[in-house]
XYZ file of N, CA and C in Angstrom:
837
model
N -34.763 -0.562 -0.074
C -34.721 0.626 -0.919
C -33.459 0.583 -1.783
N -33.635 0.731 -3.091
C -32.513 0.656 -4.015
C -31.849 2.018 -4.166
N -30.546 2.043 -4.061
C -29.796 3.287 -4.216
C -29.507 3.534 -5.688
N -29.729 4.763 -6.135
C -29.478 5.092 -7.533
C -27.988 5.020 -7.826
N -27.614 4.771 -9.102
C -26.184 4.695 -9.447
C -25.423 5.967 -9.103
N -26.046 7.139 -9.322
C -25.362 8.396 -9.031
C -25.123 8.536 -7.533
N -26.148 8.230 -6.742
C -25.992 8.312 -5.285
C -24.935 7.339 -4.793
N -24.962 6.119 -5.351
C -23.962 5.125 -4.961
C -22.553 5.579 -5.301
N -22.396 6.189 -6.486
C -21.082 6.685 -6.883
C -20.601 7.805 -5.954
N -21.514 8.712 -5.604
C -21.146 9.812 -4.699
C -20.775 9.281 -3.316
N -21.525 8.295 -2.841
C -21.196 7.694 -1.553
C -19.828 7.020 -1.589
N -19.528 6.379 -2.698
C -18.227 5.728 -2.834
C -17.100 6.745 -2.842
N -17.297 7.857 -3.557
C -16.282 8.914 -3.592
C -16.081 9.496 -2.196
N -17.194 9.769 -1.512
C -17.089 10.311 -0.154
C -16.376 9.362 0.788
N -16.680 8.064 0.665
C -16.023 7.045 1.487
C -14.527 6.992 1.201
N -14.167 7.124 -0.075
C -12.755 7.055 -0.473
C -11.965 8.244 0.045
N -12.638 9.348 0.295
C -11.972 10.528 0.855
C -11.982 10.483 2.381
N -13.134 10.120 2.939
C -13.302 10.170 4.390
C -12.421 9.176 5.125
N -12.361 7.928 4.639
C -11.623 6.881 5.351
C -10.139 7.222 5.505
N -9.403 7.498 4.400
C -7.982 7.818 4.597
C -7.768 9.123 5.341
N -8.646 10.118 5.116
C -8.487 11.396 5.820
C -8.635 11.203 7.323
N -9.672 10.480 7.744
C -9.903 10.278 9.174
C -8.775 9.473 9.807
N -8.354 8.402 9.124
C -7.300 7.551 9.689
C -5.981 8.305 9.813
N -5.618 9.035 8.759
C -4.354 9.781 8.790
C -4.434 10.936 9.788
N -5.599 11.578 9.911
C -5.753 12.671 10.875
C -5.545 12.167 12.299
N -6.127 11.010 12.616
C -5.927 10.431 13.948
C -4.458 10.050 14.147
N -3.850 9.467 13.116
C -2.439 9.074 13.189
C -1.544 10.284 13.448
N -1.760 11.369 12.693
C -0.939 12.566 12.867
C -1.212 13.240 14.214
N -2.461 13.187 14.663
C -2.772 13.756 15.973
C -2.061 13.010 17.087
N -2.098 11.671 17.027
C -1.375 10.874 18.018
C 0.130 11.102 17.910
N 0.611 11.300 16.666
C 2.032 11.570 16.479
C 2.456 12.884 17.111
N 1.616 13.889 16.993
C 1.918 15.179 17.620
C 2.004 15.046 19.132
N 1.056 14.308 19.702
C 1.082 14.082 21.155
C 2.337 13.320 21.555
N 2.703 12.294 20.755
C 3.893 11.500 21.070
C 5.154 12.344 21.039
N 5.260 13.229 20.060
C 6.445 14.103 19.966
C 6.505 15.046 21.157
N 5.354 15.592 21.561
C 5.324 16.501 22.707
C 5.725 15.785 23.999
N 5.312 14.543 24.136
C 5.615 13.798 25.359
C 7.039 13.272 25.385
N 7.528 12.800 24.228
C 8.840 12.149 24.173
C 9.942 13.131 23.806
N 9.647 14.049 22.891
C 10.621 15.069 22.521
C 11.460 14.716 21.312
N 11.803 13.476 21.117
C 12.619 13.032 19.996
C 11.703 12.506 18.895
N 11.673 13.162 17.710
C 10.713 12.781 16.661
C 10.835 11.341 16.189
N 12.063 10.843 16.020
C 12.242 9.489 15.513
C 11.749 8.454 16.528
N 12.120 8.634 17.772
C 11.662 7.720 18.820
C 10.149 7.815 18.978
N 9.618 9.028 18.915
C 8.174 9.214 19.038
C 7.434 8.526 17.896
N 7.972 8.609 16.696
C 7.344 7.939 15.551
C 7.375 6.435 15.711
N 8.502 5.914 16.217
C 8.598 4.469 16.451
C 7.570 4.017 17.489
N 7.428 4.777 18.554
C 6.430 4.446 19.585
C 5.027 4.517 18.998
N 4.771 5.545 18.192
C 3.460 5.687 17.554
C 3.156 4.499 16.656
N 4.132 4.083 15.858
C 3.896 2.955 14.954
C 3.588 1.670 15.719
N 4.269 1.447 16.819
C 3.994 0.249 17.595
C 2.616 0.339 18.263
N 2.203 1.547 18.633
C 0.857 1.726 19.174
C -0.191 1.399 18.113
N 0.070 1.817 16.885
C -0.840 1.501 15.779
C -0.936 -0.007 15.582
N 0.199 -0.698 15.669
C 0.197 -2.154 15.538
C -0.715 -2.782 16.589
N -0.602 -2.318 17.815
C -1.412 -2.878 18.906
C -2.891 -2.592 18.680
N -3.230 -1.354 18.322
C -4.637 -0.975 18.158
C -5.281 -1.683 16.974
N -4.611 -1.626 15.819
C -5.174 -2.265 14.626
C -5.170 -3.775 14.782
N -4.095 -4.327 15.358
C -4.049 -5.766 15.573
C -5.172 -6.240 16.479
N -5.455 -5.478 17.539
C -6.546 -5.841 18.439
C -7.884 -5.814 17.712
N -8.077 -4.804 16.866
C -9.322 -4.710 16.108
C -9.471 -5.878 15.148
N -8.382 -6.228 14.459
C -8.447 -7.322 13.483
C -8.702 -8.671 14.155
N -8.231 -8.825 15.389
C -8.436 -10.082 16.109
C -9.822 -10.143 16.743
N -10.238 -9.057 17.394
C -11.479 -9.082 18.152
C -12.712 -8.726 17.316
N -12.532 -7.922 16.266
C -13.649 -7.522 15.415
C -13.289 -7.734 13.944
N -13.019 -8.976 13.548
C -12.568 -9.206 12.169
C -13.592 -8.795 11.116
N -14.875 -8.844 11.431
C -15.897 -8.498 10.449
C -15.874 -7.020 10.097
N -15.354 -6.185 10.999
C -15.279 -4.758 10.703
C -14.366 -4.479 9.515
N -13.376 -5.333 9.309
C -12.389 -5.110 8.259
C -12.469 -6.164 7.152
N -13.481 -7.006 7.208
C -13.666 -8.003 6.150
C -14.382 -7.357 4.974
N -14.060 -7.781 3.762
C -14.708 -7.234 2.579
C -14.936 -8.327 1.559
N -15.903 -8.097 0.710
C -16.207 -9.043 -0.363
C -15.306 -8.765 -1.568
N -14.996 -9.767 -2.357
C -15.389 -11.161 -2.171
C -14.542 -11.842 -1.114
N -15.128 -12.848 -0.487
C -14.370 -13.602 0.509
C -13.168 -14.269 -0.155
N -12.109 -14.429 0.622
C -10.894 -15.026 0.084
C -11.174 -16.459 -0.353
N -10.803 -16.764 -1.581
C -10.997 -18.101 -2.128
C -9.641 -18.781 -2.317
N -9.583 -20.093 -2.064
C -8.319 -20.795 -2.341
C -8.050 -20.796 -3.830
N -6.826 -20.454 -4.210
C -6.463 -20.408 -5.616
C -5.178 -21.192 -5.842
N -5.080 -21.877 -6.951
C -3.854 -22.634 -7.239
C -2.748 -21.724 -7.732
N -1.616 -22.334 -7.986
C -0.476 -21.663 -8.575
C 0.027 -20.495 -7.716
N 0.141 -20.759 -6.407
C 0.687 -19.742 -5.506
C 2.135 -19.431 -5.875
N 2.865 -20.442 -6.331
C 4.260 -20.240 -6.705
C 4.365 -19.214 -7.827
N 3.463 -19.285 -8.792
C 3.464 -18.309 -9.878
C 3.225 -16.907 -9.339
N 2.295 -16.775 -8.407
C 2.033 -15.480 -7.792
C 3.268 -14.963 -7.070
N 3.962 -15.862 -6.342
C 5.153 -15.459 -5.605
C 6.259 -14.966 -6.508
N 6.473 -15.643 -7.642
C 7.511 -15.198 -8.570
C 7.141 -13.857 -9.193
N 5.862 -13.652 -9.477
C 5.433 -12.361 -10.020
C 5.659 -11.251 -9.005
N 5.345 -11.544 -7.739
C 5.577 -10.564 -6.670
C 7.059 -10.217 -6.565
N 7.913 -11.236 -6.633
C 9.346 -10.993 -6.524
C 9.842 -10.091 -7.656
N 9.426 -10.385 -8.886
C 9.816 -9.543 -10.010
C 9.288 -8.131 -9.875
N 8.039 -7.995 -9.448
C 7.454 -6.663 -9.255
C 8.165 -5.894 -8.143
N 8.592 -6.619 -7.101
C 9.274 -5.962 -5.988
C 10.593 -5.348 -6.441
N 11.359 -6.090 -7.238
C 12.625 -5.557 -7.768
C 12.360 -4.334 -8.640
N 11.364 -4.420 -9.511
C 11.034 -3.294 -10.384
C 10.486 -2.114 -9.589
N 9.712 -2.395 -8.531
C 9.182 -1.320 -7.693
C 10.317 -0.538 -7.039
N 11.313 -1.279 -6.549
C 12.456 -0.603 -5.917
C 13.230 0.233 -6.932
N 13.556 -0.354 -8.083
C 14.341 0.363 -9.087
C 13.573 1.541 -9.668
N 12.282 1.342 -9.938
C 11.479 2.440 -10.503
C 11.347 3.575 -9.500
N 11.057 3.239 -8.241
C 10.914 4.276 -7.225
C 12.204 5.025 -6.969
N 13.314 4.290 -6.876
C 14.600 4.929 -6.626
C 15.032 5.792 -7.816
N 14.813 5.293 -9.028
C 15.188 6.050 -10.215
C 14.421 7.360 -10.297
N 13.108 7.283 -10.101
C 12.284 8.494 -10.163
C 12.635 9.450 -9.034
N 12.853 8.923 -7.838
C 13.187 9.774 -6.692
C 14.544 10.459 -6.884
N 15.537 9.723 -7.365
C 16.862 10.306 -7.596
C 16.811 11.380 -8.675
N 16.045 11.115 -9.724
C 15.924 12.106 -10.788
C 15.287 13.387 -10.260
N 14.241 13.267 -9.459
C 13.599 14.447 -8.869
C 14.575 15.178 -7.964
N 15.326 14.424 -7.151
C 16.240 15.060 -6.209
C 17.378 15.775 -6.934
N 17.932 15.126 -7.954
C 19.024 15.745 -8.717
C 18.531 16.978 -9.468
N 17.317 16.923 -9.966
C 16.777 18.015 -10.774
C 16.306 19.198 -9.930
N 15.549 18.903 -8.879
C 14.899 19.982 -8.133
C 15.291 20.048 -6.664
N 15.975 19.018 -6.162
C 16.277 18.992 -4.739
C 15.021 18.718 -3.934
N 15.165 18.618 -2.620
C 14.016 18.379 -1.753
C 14.367 18.766 -0.329
N 13.846 19.909 0.105
C 14.096 20.356 1.475
C 13.496 19.384 2.481
N 12.316 18.835 2.158
C 11.673 17.896 3.064
C 12.474 16.628 3.237
N 13.031 16.116 2.140
C 13.850 14.904 2.210
C 15.127 15.164 2.995
N 15.763 16.314 2.766
C 16.977 16.659 3.508
C 16.689 16.793 5.002
N 15.570 17.422 5.345
C 15.205 17.596 6.752
C 14.945 16.244 7.412
N 14.316 15.313 6.671
C 14.056 13.982 7.206
C 15.364 13.244 7.493
N 16.318 13.352 6.563
C 17.618 12.701 6.777
C 18.357 13.294 7.967
N 18.292 14.604 8.119
C 18.958 15.253 9.240
C 18.349 14.813 10.569
N 17.034 14.665 10.591
C 16.355 14.219 11.813
C 16.782 12.808 12.185
N 16.900 11.931 11.171
C 17.328 10.561 11.429
C 18.768 10.509 11.946
N 19.643 11.305 11.340
C 21.042 11.328 11.793
C 21.146 11.873 13.208
N 20.333 12.883 13.525
C 20.382 13.470 14.866
C 19.891 12.481 15.928
N 18.981 11.585 15.543
C 18.439 10.628 16.510
C 19.417 9.512 16.827
N 20.381 9.288 15.961
C 21.339 8.211 16.171
C 21.003 6.982 15.355
N 22.020 6.139 15.134
C 21.865 4.979 14.260
C 20.873 3.968 14.820
N 20.892 3.730 16.129
C 20.018 2.715 16.722
C 18.552 3.079 16.574
N 18.217 4.333 16.886
C 16.822 4.778 16.778
C 16.364 4.763 15.332
N 17.245 5.187 14.415
C 16.882 5.195 12.998
C 16.651 3.780 12.478
N 17.510 2.831 12.893
C 17.332 1.441 12.470
C 16.066 0.842 13.056
N 15.772 1.151 14.307
C 14.561 0.659 14.947
C 13.329 1.124 14.182
N 13.340 2.386 13.787
C 12.202 2.930 13.036
C 12.128 2.320 11.641
N 13.262 2.274 10.945
C 13.281 1.861 9.550
C 12.979 0.386 9.358
N 13.527 -0.457 10.239
C 13.447 -1.897 10.022
C 12.421 -2.611 10.897
N 11.876 -1.928 11.894
C 10.909 -2.589 12.774
C 9.602 -1.810 12.841
N 9.672 -0.613 13.415
C 8.441 0.129 13.701
C 7.720 0.581 12.443
N 8.455 1.155 11.485
C 7.797 1.674 10.282
C 7.142 0.582 9.442
N 7.846 -0.525 9.122
C 7.162 -1.575 8.351
C 5.924 -2.121 9.053
N 6.023 -2.364 10.347
C 4.880 -2.928 11.070
C 3.763 -1.906 11.228
N 4.107 -0.692 11.662
C 3.086 0.320 11.919
C 2.402 0.816 10.662
N 3.192 1.084 9.616
C 2.600 1.587 8.378
C 1.756 0.529 7.688
N 2.166 -0.725 7.759
C 1.346 -1.779 7.169
C 0.056 -1.985 7.962
N 0.142 -1.882 9.285
C -1.070 -1.990 10.093
C -2.050 -0.869 9.744
N -1.532 0.347 9.578
C -2.395 1.495 9.289
C -2.971 1.433 7.880
N -2.117 1.193 6.884
C -2.565 1.313 5.494
C -3.167 0.021 4.957
N -2.453 -1.087 5.034
C -3.000 -2.332 4.502
C -3.872 -3.052 5.523
N -3.672 -2.788 6.810
C -4.476 -3.451 7.823
C -5.749 -2.739 8.188
N -5.824 -1.425 7.931
C -7.003 -0.651 8.327
C -7.617 0.113 7.153
N -6.841 1.014 6.542
C -7.404 1.881 5.508
C -7.843 1.087 4.287
N -6.987 0.210 3.783
C -7.323 -0.532 2.570
C -8.576 -1.397 2.737
N -8.678 -2.236 3.788
C -9.897 -3.043 3.910
C -11.154 -2.219 4.125
N -11.042 -1.075 4.805
C -12.210 -0.211 4.955
C -12.642 0.362 3.605
N -11.681 0.751 2.786
C -12.018 1.222 1.448
C -12.683 0.128 0.630
N -12.166 -1.094 0.729
C -12.688 -2.198 -0.074
C -14.103 -2.607 0.316
N -14.581 -2.184 1.476
C -15.960 -2.467 1.846
C -16.936 -1.678 0.983
N -16.462 -0.595 0.368
C -17.347 0.258 -0.423
C -16.929 0.347 -1.885
N -15.621 0.370 -2.179
C -15.164 0.587 -3.547
C -14.322 -0.595 -4.019
N -14.009 -0.614 -5.307
C -13.331 -1.741 -5.922
C -11.844 -1.783 -5.668
N -11.243 -2.818 -6.185
C -9.815 -3.080 -5.984
C -8.940 -1.969 -6.531
N -9.205 -1.525 -7.752
C -8.338 -0.536 -8.381
C -8.353 0.778 -7.624
N -9.545 1.276 -7.280
C -9.652 2.551 -6.554
C -9.016 2.435 -5.174
N -9.295 1.339 -4.478
C -8.722 1.150 -3.139
C -7.204 1.121 -3.185
N -6.666 0.455 -4.200
C -5.208 0.368 -4.349
C -4.602 1.740 -4.601
N -5.174 2.491 -5.535
C -4.612 3.785 -5.910
C -4.746 4.806 -4.784
N -5.912 4.840 -4.132
C -6.106 5.802 -3.034
C -5.138 5.501 -1.898
N -5.041 4.233 -1.525
C -4.125 3.865 -0.446
C -2.683 4.196 -0.807
N -2.297 3.935 -2.054
C -0.917 4.181 -2.477
C -0.602 5.671 -2.463
N -1.517 6.486 -2.957
C -1.277 7.935 -3.005
C -1.176 8.514 -1.599
N -2.090 8.122 -0.714
C -2.054 8.635 0.661
C -0.796 8.151 1.378
N -0.421 6.913 1.135
C 0.811 6.365 1.717
C 2.018 7.193 1.274
N 2.089 7.517 -0.011
C 3.201 8.319 -0.514
C 3.196 9.727 0.058
N 2.013 10.333 0.127
C 1.918 11.705 0.637
C 2.314 11.788 2.105
N 2.013 10.753 2.872
C 2.336 10.783 4.298
C 3.842 10.824 4.538
N 4.632 10.431 3.546
C 6.084 10.448 3.721
C 6.678 11.848 3.582
N 5.896 12.814 3.148
C 6.235 14.205 3.364
C 7.067 14.936 2.345
N 7.505 14.306 1.267
C 8.276 15.016 0.254
C 8.064 14.352 -1.097
N 8.339 15.100 -2.167
C 8.173 14.560 -3.516
C 9.116 13.383 -3.756
N 10.318 13.456 -3.202
C 11.287 12.381 -3.379
C 10.789 11.089 -2.734
N 10.331 11.181 -1.497
C 9.845 9.987 -0.814
C 8.517 9.499 -1.391
N 7.699 10.416 -1.883
C 6.465 10.018 -2.555
C 6.782 9.162 -3.778
N 7.743 9.625 -4.580
C 8.109 8.895 -5.797
C 8.707 7.530 -5.468
N 9.519 7.464 -4.423
C 10.192 6.203 -4.105
C 9.255 5.171 -3.505
N 8.181 5.616 -2.820
C 7.306 4.671 -2.119
C 6.028 4.330 -2.888
N 5.673 5.113 -3.897
C 4.411 4.871 -4.601
C 4.342 3.483 -5.253
N 5.383 3.044 -6.009
C 5.299 1.685 -6.574
C 5.179 0.611 -5.500
N 5.915 0.772 -4.407
C 5.835 -0.195 -3.315
C 4.418 -0.282 -2.770
N 3.764 0.872 -2.598
C 2.420 0.888 -2.025
C 1.420 0.177 -2.931
N 1.557 0.347 -4.234
C 0.682 -0.360 -5.179
C 0.869 -1.867 -5.030
N 2.109 -2.303 -4.978
C 2.416 -3.723 -4.868
C 1.883 -4.302 -3.560
N 2.042 -3.573 -2.465
C 1.601 -4.071 -1.169
C 0.086 -4.226 -1.112
N -0.639 -3.314 -1.732
C -2.102 -3.429 -1.743
C -2.542 -4.691 -2.488
N -1.896 -4.994 -3.602
C -2.247 -6.190 -4.372
C -1.907 -7.466 -3.600
N -0.799 -7.427 -2.879
C -0.422 -8.591 -2.065
C -1.447 -8.809 -0.952
N -1.855 -7.717 -0.312
C -2.845 -7.872 0.759
C -4.170 -8.386 0.209
N -4.588 -7.876 -0.946
C -5.841 -8.345 -1.546
C -5.783 -9.847 -1.802
N -4.637 -10.325 -2.227
C -4.498 -11.758 -2.546
C -4.413 -12.631 -1.298
N -3.754 -12.136 -0.242
C -3.479 -12.977 0.921
C -4.394 -12.690 2.107
N -4.843 -11.439 2.257
C -5.671 -10.969 3.387
C -4.955 -11.099 4.730
N -3.640 -11.171 4.714
C -2.841 -11.143 5.935
C -1.750 -10.096 5.770
N -1.228 -9.627 6.906
C -0.294 -8.507 6.868
C 1.173 -8.909 6.824
N 1.507 -10.109 7.295
C 2.931 -10.412 7.433
C 3.684 -10.377 6.108
N 3.128 -10.814 4.955
C 3.908 -10.670 3.715
C 4.179 -9.213 3.369
N 3.212 -8.351 3.673
C 3.395 -6.918 3.412
C 4.484 -6.341 4.308
N 4.479 -6.737 5.569
C 5.500 -6.250 6.501
C 6.887 -6.701 6.057
N 7.010 -7.977 5.681
C 8.310 -8.513 5.255
C 8.817 -7.785 4.019
N 7.945 -7.570 3.024
C 8.365 -6.886 1.808
C 8.712 -5.430 2.092
N 7.933 -4.790 2.946
C 8.209 -3.403 3.335
C 9.558 -3.306 4.031
N 9.825 -4.239 4.927
C 11.123 -4.269 5.607
C 12.248 -4.458 4.592
N 12.075 -5.378 3.655
C 13.103 -5.601 2.632
C 13.350 -4.379 1.783
N 12.286 -3.668 1.454
C 12.410 -2.434 0.671
C 13.213 -1.396 1.447
N 12.884 -1.211 2.719
C 13.614 -0.245 3.549
C 15.073 -0.647 3.723
N 15.306 -1.955 3.887
C 16.674 -2.439 4.050
C 17.479 -2.194 2.777
N 16.883 -2.464 1.624
C 17.580 -2.219 0.360
C 17.875 -0.742 0.177
N 16.917 0.111 0.534
C 17.130 1.553 0.404
C 18.252 2.036 1.315
N 18.404 1.377 2.479
C 19.458 1.772 3.410
C 20.821 1.239 3.000
N 20.855 0.037 2.414
C 22.138 -0.601 2.112
C 22.693 -0.240 0.738
N 21.832 -0.035 -0.239
C 22.306 0.276 -1.588
C 22.664 1.758 -1.650
N 23.926 2.103 -1.875
C 24.323 3.516 -1.890
C 23.730 4.240 -3.096
N 23.481 5.518 -2.909
C 22.912 6.321 -3.987
C 23.828 6.339 -5.209
N 25.141 6.252 -4.969
C 26.091 6.269 -6.080
C 25.882 5.069 -7.009
N 25.499 3.929 -6.426
C 25.290 2.730 -7.234
C 24.082 2.863 -8.146
N 23.149 3.740 -7.760
C 21.945 3.953 -8.556
C 22.011 5.260 -9.347
N 23.164 5.916 -9.287
C 23.294 7.230 -9.929
C 22.989 7.206 -11.413
N 23.332 6.095 -12.082
C 23.097 6.022 -13.523
C 21.612 6.010 -13.865
N 20.773 5.719 -12.873
C 19.331 5.674 -13.120
C 18.656 7.028 -12.914
N 19.407 8.021 -12.446
C 18.831 9.324 -12.119
C 18.649 10.177 -13.372
N 17.838 9.712 -14.301
C 17.554 10.459 -15.521
C 16.153 10.095 -15.991
N 15.525 10.953 -16.796
C 14.130 10.704 -17.185
C 13.938 9.440 -18.010
N 14.915 9.082 -18.832
C 14.768 7.885 -19.666
C 14.669 6.637 -18.793
N 15.622 6.487 -17.856
C 15.598 5.331 -16.963
C 14.344 5.325 -16.096
N 13.984 6.505 -15.576
C 12.821 6.589 -14.697
C 11.548 6.170 -15.427
N 11.356 6.675 -16.638
C 10.156 6.336 -17.403
C 10.151 4.857 -17.782
N 11.296 4.349 -18.241
C 11.376 2.939 -18.642
C 11.065 2.022 -17.467
N 11.682 2.286 -16.315
C 11.475 1.417 -15.158
C 10.052 1.533 -14.617
N 9.491 2.731 -14.648
C 8.107 2.899 -14.196
C 7.141 2.143 -15.106
N 7.385 2.185 -16.409
C 6.540 1.432 -17.342
C 6.708 -0.072 -17.142
N 7.955 -0.501 -16.876
C 8.194 -1.921 -16.620
C 7.472 -2.365 -15.352
N 7.531 -1.533 -14.310
C 6.808 -1.879 -13.092
C 5.306 -1.885 -13.329
N 4.807 -0.906 -14.071
C 3.369 -0.859 -14.350
C 2.907 -2.127 -15.069
N 3.722 -2.611 -16.002
C 3.374 -3.844 -16.717
C 3.353 -5.041 -15.767
N 4.349 -5.119 -14.894
C 4.408 -6.218 -13.930
C 3.239 -6.131 -12.950
N 2.937 -4.916 -12.496
C 1.823 -4.739 -11.566
C 0.498 -5.110 -12.230
N 0.373 -4.836 -13.522
C -0.840 -5.210 -14.240
C -0.977 -6.731 -14.308
N 0.123 -7.420 -14.532
C 0.089 -8.887 -14.524
C -0.371 -9.396 -13.158
N 0.144 -8.787 -12.101
C -0.242 -9.194 -10.759
C -1.710 -8.871 -10.503
N -2.137 -7.735 -10.979
C -3.537 -7.338 -10.841
C -4.455 -8.342 -11.512
N -4.053 -8.823 -12.682
C -4.859 -9.804 -13.400
C -4.946 -11.112 -12.620
N -3.887 -11.460 -11.915
C -3.918 -12.663 -11.090
C -4.796 -12.487 -9.861
N -4.770 -11.283 -9.296
C -5.523 -11.014 -8.070
C -7.000 -10.769 -8.373
N -7.274 -9.936 -9.365
C -8.644 -9.517 -9.667
C -9.199 -10.363 -10.791
N -9.574 -11.585 -10.482
C -10.118 -12.482 -11.495
C -11.514 -12.034 -11.879
N -11.975 -12.348 -13.086
C -13.314 -11.968 -13.517
C -14.376 -12.446 -12.550
N -15.312 -11.562 -12.248
C -16.431 -11.927 -11.391
C -16.170 -11.766 -9.912
N -14.929 -11.440 -9.503
C -14.626 -11.339 -8.074
C -15.148 -10.048 -7.457
N -15.481 -9.077 -8.248
C -15.934 -7.794 -7.730
C -17.286 -7.445 -8.339
N -18.163 -8.412 -8.437
C -19.424 -8.224 -9.127
C -20.500 -7.733 -8.169
N -21.160 -6.641 -8.537
C -22.277 -6.102 -7.774
C -23.410 -5.835 -8.745
N -24.540 -6.514 -8.548
C -25.696 -6.359 -9.430
C -25.322 -6.571 -10.895
N -24.455 -7.572 -11.136
C -24.088 -7.908 -12.497
C -23.087 -6.978 -13.130
N -22.503 -6.056 -12.366
C -21.530 -5.095 -12.889
C -20.217 -5.290 -12.169
N -19.127 -5.399 -12.913
C -17.792 -5.535 -12.334
C -17.344 -4.182 -11.821
N -17.145 -4.071 -10.497
C -16.758 -2.790 -9.922
C -15.370 -2.358 -10.350
N -14.553 -3.284 -10.817
C -13.208 -2.921 -11.253
C -13.231 -2.192 -12.588
N -14.148 -2.606 -13.479
C -14.149 -2.076 -14.838
C -15.403 -1.311 -15.190
N -16.499 -1.522 -14.437
C -17.762 -0.892 -14.773
C -18.531 -1.640 -15.838
N -18.010 -2.755 -16.342
C -18.660 -3.508 -17.401
C -19.554 -4.608 -16.852
N -20.491 -5.047 -17.695
C -21.390 -6.118 -17.294
C -20.635 -7.432 -17.224
N -21.006 -8.269 -16.268
C -20.376 -9.567 -16.079
C -21.452 -10.634 -16.191
N -21.221 -11.623 -17.008
C -22.163 -12.728 -17.137
C -21.453 -14.029 -16.837
N -22.199 -14.999 -16.344
C -21.622 -16.312 -16.103
C -21.017 -16.484 -14.727
N -21.119 -15.455 -13.872
C -20.575 -15.566 -12.523
C -21.633 -15.114 -11.527
N -21.678 -15.787 -10.401
C -22.597 -15.385 -9.341
C -22.015 -14.191 -8.607
N -22.880 -13.551 -7.812
C -22.427 -12.396 -7.042
C -21.254 -12.790 -6.143
N -20.130 -12.054 -6.242
C -18.986 -12.279 -5.375
C -18.193 -13.526 -5.670
N -18.565 -14.253 -6.721
C -17.859 -15.492 -7.028
C -16.485 -15.191 -7.593
N -15.497 -15.959 -7.207
C -14.136 -15.750 -7.682
C -13.727 -16.860 -8.609
N -13.196 -16.489 -9.745
C -12.615 -17.448 -10.672
C -11.278 -17.905 -10.130
N -11.024 -19.193 -10.108
C -9.794 -19.710 -9.500
C -8.896 -20.378 -10.503
N -9.021 -20.004 -11.769
C -8.242 -20.678 -12.792
C -6.894 -20.081 -13.042
N -6.489 -19.032 -12.315
C -5.195 -18.387 -12.564
C -4.349 -18.433 -11.315
């Protein structure tokens, strides 16, 4: 039985809402239980993130088909070119996110961001470092790039999956400042996962981002806390991310019934799910 385009579109929209909502609801529910049992929010979050790593990791190992999506990963040349593009995008993602976040904080403040910092300081340096450099990169990547993103990609295209995952990832951080600082990173991580289909590069980059945010003092980035710098850096990151997107989403890689799910346009000259490997 053939599904009509309207029905298919509605199913895709529903899937894009249901998957992140259900995953985040379970995550927050487990987090509430962890806080009640442990008492210390930072330690409880670290324990929760490691639990997510175990659960998602077990699923990916024992039931890989549940999280597999088309098109299948194809070997592509010029990995070095991809790596250099990722490195440039990572620097721009950090600067764009920090610039936008600082501008928002200087302009409007953020009670949520201040409360988060106070909670981290109250937990102590060791617990905060454990969360920032170990548990959060591993747990958040397992949840978002290891579970939510591949589930989305089973139904919707690369662009929608990337944007939905990035927005939900930013919102989960709980404040406008943290949303702004993490959104570029989330876009970049989704593209890296699409290209590699493994989590360790995402974890490493996430860890590096957190480490840079912890080590680079706000005073050193103070000159970027203005709308001109924020807009310029965000546009620069968007351009770099588009270049990476073009490398990841080759023509014909997201073809369904002769239509490219990324653009909605007709595709000719490529078989269903075939990936162009010339870039």
